[in-house]
Amino acid sequence: MQKDGQKVWSDVCSRLKLQISASAFRTWFSGSFVLDSKEDGEKLLLVVGIKNNFLKEQIENRYKDTVSKAILDSGFKDTSAIFVVANKEPKTDSIKAPIFTGVVQEVITAKTRLDSLNPNHTFSNFVVGFSNNLAYLAATKVAGNLGGAYNPLMIYGSVGVGKTHLLQAIGNQVLSTVIDAKVLYVTSEKFTNDFLDSLRNKTQASFRQKYRTCDLLLVDDIQFLAGKESTQDEFFHTFNEICLSGKQVVLASDRHPRDLGRLKERLVSRFLGGMTADIGLPDLEMRTAIIRAKCAERGMHLDPELVDWVAKESTGGVRELEGILTSMLAYMKINAGKASFEDIKLAVSGNKPSLKNPPTPGRIMEVVSKHFKVDSITLRGSSRKANIVQARQVLMYFLRTELGLPLEQIGDITGGRDHSTVIHGVEKVGRLISANQKRKDDILRIQSLIHA
Ligand code: ADP
Ligand code: MG
């Protein structure tokens, strides 16, 4: 089985080489290998190891469709691929163990070319409590009655509280209960890029076909529509068409639509025309429930004292909670029963100062500018001097990896640069880190200052 998986992946890679440039292939896929493969009837799931998290995220964000297409073109239509971070091929089962228990894994299949849903985001593993029960109830109602309950359903709340999870849970539920449902999950950034591409390539008809004919359109992070007038107009029409034909729209935003700013009034009133449900930060009781659920999901037992400690320590969103828990479980695993509770607590709080001080663009700018001794006006200016260009690229890299800002916004922050310059900068730093230990140390130092 292992051998078949390898063969399938190398066929897929040969296809990929035809679709992307040689240098892009080398950068992103050259170190990939099949860590494991699983057969389920006709279906084959490839677990592909990728050297580090940066590469994995880039592949998932940028090459998902390309990989799906390469899989299809290679004739393996029942094959899917999951990417996991791994350094070398596993020799023992102990390395394999965590692979299928990871929390966020993107599955790429022919089908998910359209819906892009993470299968781990379901209602059944969504912990419900005081902060999210309204959003949860509305979401389950919508999933059971497309176009008939509330249209649109708009979920809003700060980062890491479960908006994407809930949006995708609706999608997953509909896919598993409604035969041939056409579910489309996109971020508003993807919607924008698709729309602009369709204008550039004169493919508006297929763009509309894709977006206006789905049964369920899930649009995540709609705050990124702010200020994009023509995209907003297109979105308005997409929205109307779907609602008019009795289909469903669900939206997520990091703030209330009224607070989005630079959003056309007619769009705001459309957004508010259905049901608006917010998700708040989880309270202590819910944090405890989430920790228990996440441990159970991973088949791990955590002493009640540590459960309490994590629940009290982490006062942000669920993503932050998962982050602490993951480092804690990893530390415990490495130290296999030898670490005291105090050691564990110390290691986790020492490693994650970020949890107390979430970075902001301003903070990142300040740290990068101090490190390179280049002031922020010069960083945003037009100088092409080597050290300034390098500082600017490091700034782009952190705005992307630490905050996940959209490329355009990073372009704005770094002095009005276009998105291809930003991609180039981010990739360049990524390559330097994987090739050069000294650069990597520099970057890690800057990263720790950002969180200090
Ligand atoms: P957001 O989109 O609001 O930034 P996400 O939906 O990405 O947040 O959630 C961050 C992480 O926390 C994800 O791994 C998600 O599965 C998990 N998560 C969030 N809320 C819950 C919950 N109520 N129960 C279980 N997991 C949750
Ligand atoms: Mg999200």
Short mmCIF file of N, CA and C and ligand atoms in Angstrom, two decimals, residues 103-104 120-121 125-129 132 157-166 220-221 252 279 286 290 293-294 297 317-320 322, ligand 1:
data_model
loop_
_atom_site.label_atom_id
_atom_site.label_comp_id
_atom_site.label_asym_id
_atom_site.label_seq_id
_atom_site.Cartn_x
_atom_site.Cartn_y
_atom_site.Cartn_z
N VAL A 103 -5.62 18.64 14.61
CA VAL A 103 -6.92 19.29 14.64
C VAL A 103 -7.29 19.93 13.31
N VAL A 104 -6.32 20.66 12.74
CA VAL A 104 -6.69 21.30 11.49
C VAL A 104 -5.93 20.67 10.35
N ASN A 120 -12.89 18.09 9.51
CA ASN A 120 -12.87 18.07 10.98
C ASN A 120 -13.77 19.12 11.60
N HIS A 121 -14.26 20.02 10.79
CA HIS A 121 -15.14 21.05 11.33
C HIS A 121 -16.58 20.59 11.23
N ASN A 125 -18.27 17.94 16.86
CA ASN A 125 -17.12 18.24 17.73
C ASN A 125 -17.04 19.74 18.07
N PHE A 126 -18.15 20.42 17.93
CA PHE A 126 -18.20 21.83 18.31
C PHE A 126 -18.80 21.92 19.71
N VAL A 127 -18.00 22.40 20.64
CA VAL A 127 -18.47 22.47 22.02
C VAL A 127 -19.38 23.71 22.16
N VAL A 128 -20.56 23.47 22.72
CA VAL A 128 -21.51 24.57 22.82
C VAL A 128 -21.59 25.09 24.24
N GLY A 129 -21.57 26.39 24.39
CA GLY A 129 -21.66 26.99 25.74
C GLY A 129 -22.33 28.34 25.64
N ASN A 132 -21.51 30.81 22.63
CA ASN A 132 -21.76 30.51 21.21
C ASN A 132 -23.08 29.80 20.95
N GLY A 157 -17.66 37.63 15.35
CA GLY A 157 -16.96 37.50 16.63
C GLY A 157 -15.47 37.64 16.39
N SER A 158 -14.69 37.77 17.47
CA SER A 158 -13.26 38.04 17.28
C SER A 158 -12.50 36.80 16.81
N VAL A 159 -11.19 36.92 16.63
CA VAL A 159 -10.45 35.80 16.01
C VAL A 159 -10.41 34.57 16.91
N GLY A 160 -10.48 33.43 16.23
CA GLY A 160 -10.28 32.16 16.92
C GLY A 160 -11.42 31.72 17.82
N VAL A 161 -12.62 32.26 17.61
CA VAL A 161 -13.72 31.85 18.50
C VAL A 161 -14.60 30.76 17.86
N GLY A 162 -14.32 30.37 16.62
CA GLY A 162 -15.07 29.27 16.04
C GLY A 162 -15.99 29.64 14.88
N LYS A 163 -15.78 30.81 14.28
CA LYS A 163 -16.66 31.21 13.16
C LYS A 163 -16.47 30.28 11.96
N THR A 164 -15.20 30.08 11.59
CA THR A 164 -14.93 29.23 10.43
C THR A 164 -15.41 27.80 10.70
N HIS A 165 -15.17 27.34 11.91
CA HIS A 165 -15.61 25.99 12.27
C HIS A 165 -17.12 25.84 12.05
N LEU A 166 -17.86 26.82 12.53
CA LEU A 166 -19.31 26.74 12.43
C LEU A 166 -19.79 26.84 10.97
N ASP A 220 -16.53 33.46 4.20
CA ASP A 220 -15.84 33.69 5.47
C ASP A 220 -15.09 35.02 5.42
N ASP A 221 -14.89 35.60 6.58
CA ASP A 221 -14.08 36.81 6.71
C ASP A 221 -14.52 37.93 5.76
N ALA A 252 -19.48 35.08 7.62
CA ALA A 252 -18.79 35.28 8.89
C ALA A 252 -17.93 36.53 8.79
N ILE A 279 -20.50 35.40 18.38
CA ILE A 279 -19.83 34.41 19.23
C ILE A 279 -18.85 35.20 20.10
N MET A 286 -16.74 26.81 29.82
CA MET A 286 -16.67 26.33 28.45
C MET A 286 -15.24 25.98 28.05
N ILE A 290 -14.01 22.52 26.54
CA ILE A 290 -13.28 22.41 25.26
C ILE A 290 -11.97 21.64 25.46
N ALA A 293 -12.74 18.03 25.66
CA ALA A 293 -13.14 17.48 24.35
C ALA A 293 -11.92 17.31 23.44
N LYS A 294 -11.03 18.31 23.45
CA LYS A 294 -9.86 18.24 22.56
C LYS A 294 -8.93 17.10 22.99
N GLU A 297 -10.51 13.88 21.86
CA GLU A 297 -10.34 13.73 20.41
C GLU A 297 -8.97 13.16 20.07
N GLY A 317 -9.45 33.29 22.70
CA GLY A 317 -10.35 32.44 21.93
C GLY A 317 -9.97 30.97 21.99
N VAL A 318 -10.72 30.17 21.24
CA VAL A 318 -10.49 28.72 21.26
C VAL A 318 -9.19 28.35 20.55
N ARG A 319 -8.82 29.14 19.54
CA ARG A 319 -7.57 28.82 18.84
C ARG A 319 -6.39 28.94 19.79
N GLU A 320 -6.43 29.99 20.61
CA GLU A 320 -5.36 30.19 21.58
C GLU A 320 -5.31 29.02 22.56
N GLU A 322 -6.31 25.98 22.06
CA GLU A 322 -5.76 24.82 21.37
C GLU A 322 -4.24 24.91 21.26
P1 ADP B 1 -12.41 31.88 13.74
O1 ADP B 1 -12.83 31.53 12.35
O2 ADP B 1 -13.49 32.48 14.56
O3 ADP B 1 -11.17 32.71 13.77
P2 ADP B 1 -11.97 29.04 13.96
O4 ADP B 1 -13.30 28.56 13.55
O5 ADP B 1 -10.87 28.93 12.96
O6 ADP B 1 -12.04 30.53 14.50
O7 ADP B 1 -11.57 28.28 15.30
C1 ADP B 1 -10.23 28.19 15.76
C2 ADP B 1 -9.97 26.78 16.26
O8 ADP B 1 -10.74 26.52 17.41
C3 ADP B 1 -10.35 25.72 15.25
O9 ADP B 1 -9.43 24.67 15.34
C4 ADP B 1 -11.71 25.26 15.72
O10 ADP B 1 -11.97 23.91 15.35
C5 ADP B 1 -11.61 25.40 17.20
N1 ADP B 1 -12.89 25.74 17.83
C6 ADP B 1 -13.46 26.96 17.87
N2 ADP B 1 -14.61 26.92 18.57
C7 ADP B 1 -14.76 25.65 18.97
C8 ADP B 1 -15.76 24.97 19.75
N3 ADP B 1 -16.81 25.63 20.25
N4 ADP B 1 -15.58 23.66 19.97
C9 ADP B 1 -14.51 23.01 19.50
N5 ADP B 1 -13.55 23.58 18.78
C10 ADP B 1 -13.65 24.89 18.52
#
